[in-house]
GROMACS .gro file of C-alpha atoms in nm:
model
  235
    1PRO     CA    1  -1.675   0.781  -3.406
    2ALA     CA    2  -1.304   0.744  -3.469
    3ALA     CA    3  -1.248   0.618  -3.117
    4GLN     CA    4  -1.479   0.440  -2.878
    5GLN     CA    5  -1.571   0.666  -2.584
    6ARG     CA    6  -1.727   0.543  -2.264
    7ALA     CA    7  -1.763   0.704  -1.920
    8PHE     CA    8  -1.885   0.565  -1.588
    9LEU     CA    9  -1.981   0.834  -1.336
   10CYS     CA   10  -2.068   0.751  -0.978
   11CYS     CA   11  -2.176   1.032  -0.745
   12ILE     CA   12  -2.308   0.971  -0.394
   13SER     CA   13  -2.446   1.226  -0.148
   14TYR     CA   14  -2.556   0.976   0.121
   15LYS     CA   15  -2.856   1.206   0.164
   16ASN     CA   16  -3.051   1.202   0.488
   17ARG     CA   17  -2.757   1.048   0.675
   18LYS     CA   18  -2.635   1.330   0.895
   19ARG     CA   19  -2.295   1.184   0.969
   20TRP     CA   20  -2.221   1.097   0.608
   21GLU     CA   21  -2.415   1.343   0.389
   22LEU     CA   22  -2.212   1.531   0.127
   23LYS     CA   23  -2.341   1.856  -0.018
   24GLY     CA   24  -2.129   1.879  -0.333
   25SER     CA   25  -2.186   1.546  -0.509
   26PHE     CA   26  -2.486   1.646  -0.720
   27LYS     CA   27  -2.312   1.960  -0.845
   28ASP     CA   28  -2.002   1.749  -0.915
   29LEU     CA   29  -2.214   1.517  -1.127
   30LYS     CA   30  -2.362   1.801  -1.332
   31ASN     CA   31  -2.026   1.970  -1.384
   32MET     CA   32  -1.843   1.652  -1.480
   33THR     CA   33  -2.123   1.542  -1.715
   34ASP     CA   34  -2.122   1.882  -1.885
   35LEU     CA   35  -1.744   1.866  -1.925
   36LEU     CA   36  -1.756   1.525  -2.094
   37LEU     CA   37  -2.048   1.615  -2.322
   38GLN     CA   38  -1.951   1.970  -2.416
   39GLN     CA   39  -1.572   1.980  -2.396
   40PHE     CA   40  -1.476   1.626  -2.497
   41GLY     CA   41  -1.756   1.525  -2.730
   42PHE     CA   42  -1.894   1.227  -2.542
   43SER     CA   43  -2.244   1.131  -2.649
   44PRO     CA   44  -2.518   1.096  -2.385
   45ASP     CA   45  -2.555   0.724  -2.458
   46SER     CA   46  -2.185   0.668  -2.389
   47LEU     CA   47  -2.234   0.767  -2.023
   48LEU     CA   48  -2.340   0.536  -1.741
   49ILE     CA   49  -2.443   0.741  -1.436
   50LEU     CA   50  -2.517   0.613  -1.088
   51ALA     CA   51  -2.640   0.860  -0.824
   52ASP     CA   52  -2.870   0.864  -0.522
   53LYS     CA   53  -3.095   1.102  -0.710
   54GLU     CA   54  -3.373   1.053  -0.963
   55PRO     CA   55  -3.373   0.945  -1.242
   56TYR     CA   56  -3.046   0.757  -1.198
   57PRO     CA   57  -2.997   0.402  -1.071
   58PRO     CA   58  -2.867   0.393  -0.712
   59PRO     CA   59  -2.490   0.360  -0.659
   60THR     CA   60  -2.511   0.038  -0.459
   61ARG     CA   61  -2.212  -0.193  -0.437
   62LYS     CA   62  -2.371  -0.434  -0.686
   63ASN     CA   63  -2.448  -0.157  -0.936
   64ILE     CA   64  -2.099  -0.008  -0.909
   65GLU     CA   65  -1.939  -0.347  -0.967
   66GLU     CA   66  -2.165  -0.397  -1.269
   67GLY     CA   67  -2.063  -0.050  -1.387
   68PHE     CA   68  -1.696  -0.151  -1.383
   69LYS     CA   69  -1.778  -0.451  -1.603
   70TRP     CA   70  -1.973  -0.231  -1.845
   71LEU     CA   71  -1.686   0.019  -1.870
   72VAL     CA   72  -1.434  -0.232  -2.004
   73LYS     CA   73  -1.663  -0.478  -2.185
   74ASP     CA   74  -1.557  -0.551  -2.544
   75ILE     CA   75  -1.316  -0.256  -2.554
   76GLN     CA   76  -1.103  -0.217  -2.865
   77SER     CA   77  -0.781  -0.035  -2.948
   78GLY     CA   78  -0.835   0.340  -2.960
   79ALA     CA   79  -1.098   0.339  -2.688
   80SER     CA   80  -1.104   0.629  -2.441
   81LEU     CA   81  -1.257   0.538  -2.104
   82VAL     CA   82  -1.341   0.754  -1.802
   83PHE     CA   83  -1.422   0.656  -1.444
   84TYR     CA   84  -1.537   0.938  -1.218
   85TYR     CA   85  -1.622   0.899  -0.850
   86SER     CA   86  -1.749   1.155  -0.601
   87GLY     CA   87  -1.831   1.023  -0.256
   88HIS     CA   88  -1.669   0.891   0.059
   89GLY     CA   89  -1.343   0.700   0.075
   90ARG     CA   90  -1.193   0.478   0.344
   91ARG     CA   91  -0.866   0.311   0.431
   92GLN     CA   92  -0.789   0.015   0.651
   93GLN     CA   93  -0.491  -0.198   0.737
   94SER     CA   94  -0.395  -0.441   0.462
   95PHE     CA   95  -0.326  -0.801   0.545
   96ARG     CA   96  -0.224  -0.899   0.191
   97GLY     CA   97   0.129  -0.761   0.221
   98ASP     CA   98   0.106  -0.583  -0.114
   99GLU     CA   99   0.063  -0.221   0.000
  100ARG     CA  100   0.372  -0.006   0.049
  101ASP     CA  101   0.206   0.201   0.322
  102GLY     CA  102   0.038  -0.102   0.479
  103PHE     CA  103  -0.315   0.020   0.403
  104ASP     CA  104  -0.584  -0.060   0.149
  105GLU     CA  105  -0.790   0.227   0.012
  106ALA     CA  106  -1.157   0.195  -0.080
  107ILE     CA  107  -1.465   0.374  -0.210
  108CYS     CA  108  -1.794   0.364  -0.017
  109PRO     CA  109  -2.106   0.263  -0.212
  110LEU     CA  110  -2.444   0.395  -0.102
  111ASP     CA  111  -2.506   0.070   0.090
  112PHE     CA  112  -2.152   0.031   0.229
  113GLN     CA  113  -2.272   0.003   0.588
  114ALA     CA  114  -2.466  -0.311   0.498
  115ASN     CA  115  -2.267  -0.454   0.207
  116GLY     CA  116  -1.914  -0.322   0.255
  117VAL     CA  117  -1.672  -0.102   0.064
  118ILE     CA  118  -1.498  -0.164  -0.269
  119PHE     CA  119  -1.122  -0.194  -0.223
  120ASP     CA  120  -0.842  -0.074  -0.447
  121ASN     CA  121  -0.742  -0.432  -0.531
  122TYR     CA  122  -1.088  -0.498  -0.675
  123ILE     CA  123  -1.092  -0.171  -0.871
  124ASN     CA  124  -0.749  -0.248  -1.017
  125ALA     CA  125  -0.847  -0.601  -1.117
  126ASN     CA  126  -1.165  -0.486  -1.289
  127ILE     CA  127  -1.080  -0.162  -1.471
  128VAL     CA  128  -0.699  -0.144  -1.483
  129ARG     CA  129  -0.575  -0.493  -1.565
  130PRO     CA  130  -0.831  -0.546  -1.848
  131LEU     CA  131  -0.694  -0.244  -2.042
  132THR     CA  132  -0.551  -0.377  -2.368
  133THR     CA  133  -0.308  -0.214  -2.610
  134GLY     CA  134  -0.438   0.115  -2.749
  135VAL     CA  135  -0.696   0.165  -2.473
  136THR     CA  136  -0.669   0.461  -2.232
  137LEU     CA  137  -0.847   0.503  -1.900
  138HIS     CA  138  -0.867   0.835  -1.717
  139ALA     CA  139  -0.994   0.808  -1.358
  140PHE     CA  140  -1.090   1.110  -1.149
  141ILE     CA  141  -1.149   1.024  -0.783
  142ASP     CA  142  -1.289   1.291  -0.553
  143CYS     CA  143  -1.283   1.131  -0.209
  144CYS     CA  144  -1.070   1.095   0.102
  145TYR     CA  145  -0.770   0.857   0.106
  146SER     CA  146  -0.773   0.840  -0.274
  147GLY     CA  147  -0.406   0.875  -0.370
  148THR     CA  148  -0.354   0.516  -0.487
  149ILE     CA  149  -0.717   0.411  -0.514
  150LEU     CA  150  -0.648   0.235  -0.848
  151ASP     CA  151  -0.327   0.067  -0.723
  152LEU     CA  152  -0.136   0.198  -1.025
  153SER     CA  153   0.233   0.107  -1.051
  154HIS     CA  154   0.368   0.462  -1.021
  155VAL     CA  155   0.269   0.783  -0.842
  156TYR     CA  156   0.376   1.128  -0.957
  157ASN     CA  157   0.541   1.344  -0.692
  158ALA     CA  158   0.453   1.704  -0.780
  159ASN     CA  159   0.721   1.840  -0.546
  160THR     CA  160   1.016   1.648  -0.693
  161ARG     CA  161   0.854   1.613  -1.037
  162LYS     CA  162   0.950   1.246  -1.039
  163TRP     CA  163   0.760   0.919  -1.056
  164GLU     CA  164   0.766   0.704  -0.744
  165ASP     CA  165   0.740   0.326  -0.743
  166ASN     CA  166   0.402   0.199  -0.621
  167ARG     CA  167   0.420  -0.159  -0.746
  168ALA     CA  168   0.289  -0.430  -0.516
  169LEU     CA  169   0.539  -0.564  -0.263
  170THR     CA  170   0.416  -0.914  -0.348
  171ASP     CA  171   0.440  -1.096  -0.682
  172GLU     CA  172   0.088  -0.980  -0.771
  173PHE     CA  173   0.081  -0.796  -1.103
  174LYS     CA  174  -0.134  -0.483  -1.099
  175GLY     CA  175  -0.044  -0.328  -1.434
  176THR     CA  176  -0.256  -0.314  -1.748
  177SER     CA  177  -0.272  -0.566  -2.031
  178GLY     CA  178  -0.093  -0.321  -2.259
  179GLY     CA  179  -0.320  -0.019  -2.219
  180ARG     CA  180  -0.271   0.304  -2.030
  181ALA     CA  181  -0.428   0.416  -1.699
  182ILE     CA  182  -0.405   0.767  -1.555
  183CYS     CA  183  -0.564   0.864  -1.224
  184ILE     CA  184  -0.606   1.211  -1.074
  185SER     CA  185  -0.707   1.191  -0.708
  186ALA     CA  186  -0.828   1.448  -0.458
  187CYS     CA  187  -0.554   1.382  -0.203
  188GLN     CA  188  -0.288   1.144  -0.080
  189ASP     CA  189  -0.372   0.813   0.085
  190ASN     CA  190  -0.346   0.960   0.435
  191GLN     CA  191  -0.536   1.282   0.363
  192LEU     CA  192  -0.895   1.403   0.360
  193ALA     CA  193  -1.081   1.552   0.065
  194ALA     CA  194  -1.342   1.827   0.101
  195ASP     CA  195  -1.650   1.975  -0.056
  196THR     CA  196  -1.676   2.350  -0.022
  197SER     CA  197  -1.843   2.666  -0.146
  198ARG     CA  198  -1.529   2.878  -0.103
  199LEU     CA  199  -1.397   2.807  -0.452
  200SER     CA  200  -1.715   2.908  -0.632
  201GLY     CA  201  -1.760   3.212  -0.409
  202ASP     CA  202  -2.130   3.130  -0.363
  203GLU     CA  203  -2.237   2.981  -0.029
  204ASN     CA  204  -2.522   2.801  -0.208
  205ASP     CA  205  -2.287   2.646  -0.466
  206THR     CA  206  -2.103   2.360  -0.295
  207ASN     CA  207  -1.862   2.150  -0.502
  208GLY     CA  208  -1.599   1.886  -0.447
  209ALA     CA  209  -1.276   2.087  -0.423
  210MET     CA  210  -1.089   1.844  -0.647
  211THR     CA  211  -1.361   1.831  -0.913
  212TRP     CA  212  -1.408   2.208  -0.923
  213SER     CA  213  -1.035   2.282  -0.953
  214PHE     CA  214  -0.985   2.007  -1.215
  215ILE     CA  215  -1.264   2.137  -1.437
  216LYS     CA  216  -1.139   2.495  -1.402
  217ALA     CA  217  -0.790   2.386  -1.509
  218ILE     CA  218  -0.928   2.218  -1.821
  219LYS     CA  219  -1.156   2.505  -1.918
  220ASP     CA  220  -0.884   2.765  -1.867
  221ASN     CA  221  -0.648   2.586  -2.107
  222ARG     CA  222  -0.771   2.315  -2.343
  223LYS     CA  223  -0.410   2.231  -2.442
  224ILE     CA  224  -0.294   2.190  -2.083
  225THR     CA  225  -0.053   1.907  -1.990
  226TYR     CA  226  -0.099   1.659  -1.707
  227SER     CA  227   0.157   1.841  -1.493
  228GLY     CA  228  -0.011   2.168  -1.582
  229ILE     CA  229  -0.341   2.030  -1.453
  230LEU     CA  230  -0.182   1.931  -1.122
  231ASN     CA  231  -0.012   2.270  -1.086
  232SER     CA  232  -0.334   2.455  -1.159
  233MET     CA  233  -0.530   2.240  -0.914
  234GLN     CA  234  -0.275   2.305  -0.640
  235GLU     CA  235  -0.296   2.677  -0.697
   0.00000   0.00000   0.00000
């Protein structure tokens, strides 16, 4: 291939846990996998999938952290990387002094109750900072409190159509090593995401609202811009 393609997909339903179970994650996984394979020409062997469903390896904290390493290992200029997450998110007060809103955001592995969550600082250090010149990462995060889950240096304000500064308040550098990182999240850091059947119109077809609306935007217009995607998703 002309450019190296690699995608890490992590979808968690937390099945059989009444308080935590999500109904849309498995459909999100199928839809996102189909999009990458059929619309963007990814090959099946360029995808690493973790899910709490056979035949996939479980999305434990250890496996997710190993997945981050796999995603950026030996990347070369021209590489196109994707990280997709569908599951629960959390936020808690930050004691590092680097967060502008005073909170760290995190994703919740399958075993988060026993082994903890994965914070935005860790995600940034492992899949954002390693991006070298000519490498692009697209992250799509369908969970609560996900606005700055990659700790990127700027956030796009769709209302003002301007970029807002999100750099760390400390001296800690959270940018790339010359590459480019773009993240589309389900909501702002203080908001909740949702899975729903209302968008599909079929009560038996539950999807993550962000994932469903993102895929629809892409399929409706293959030449759509980033701002066009956001506008379509809002609609």
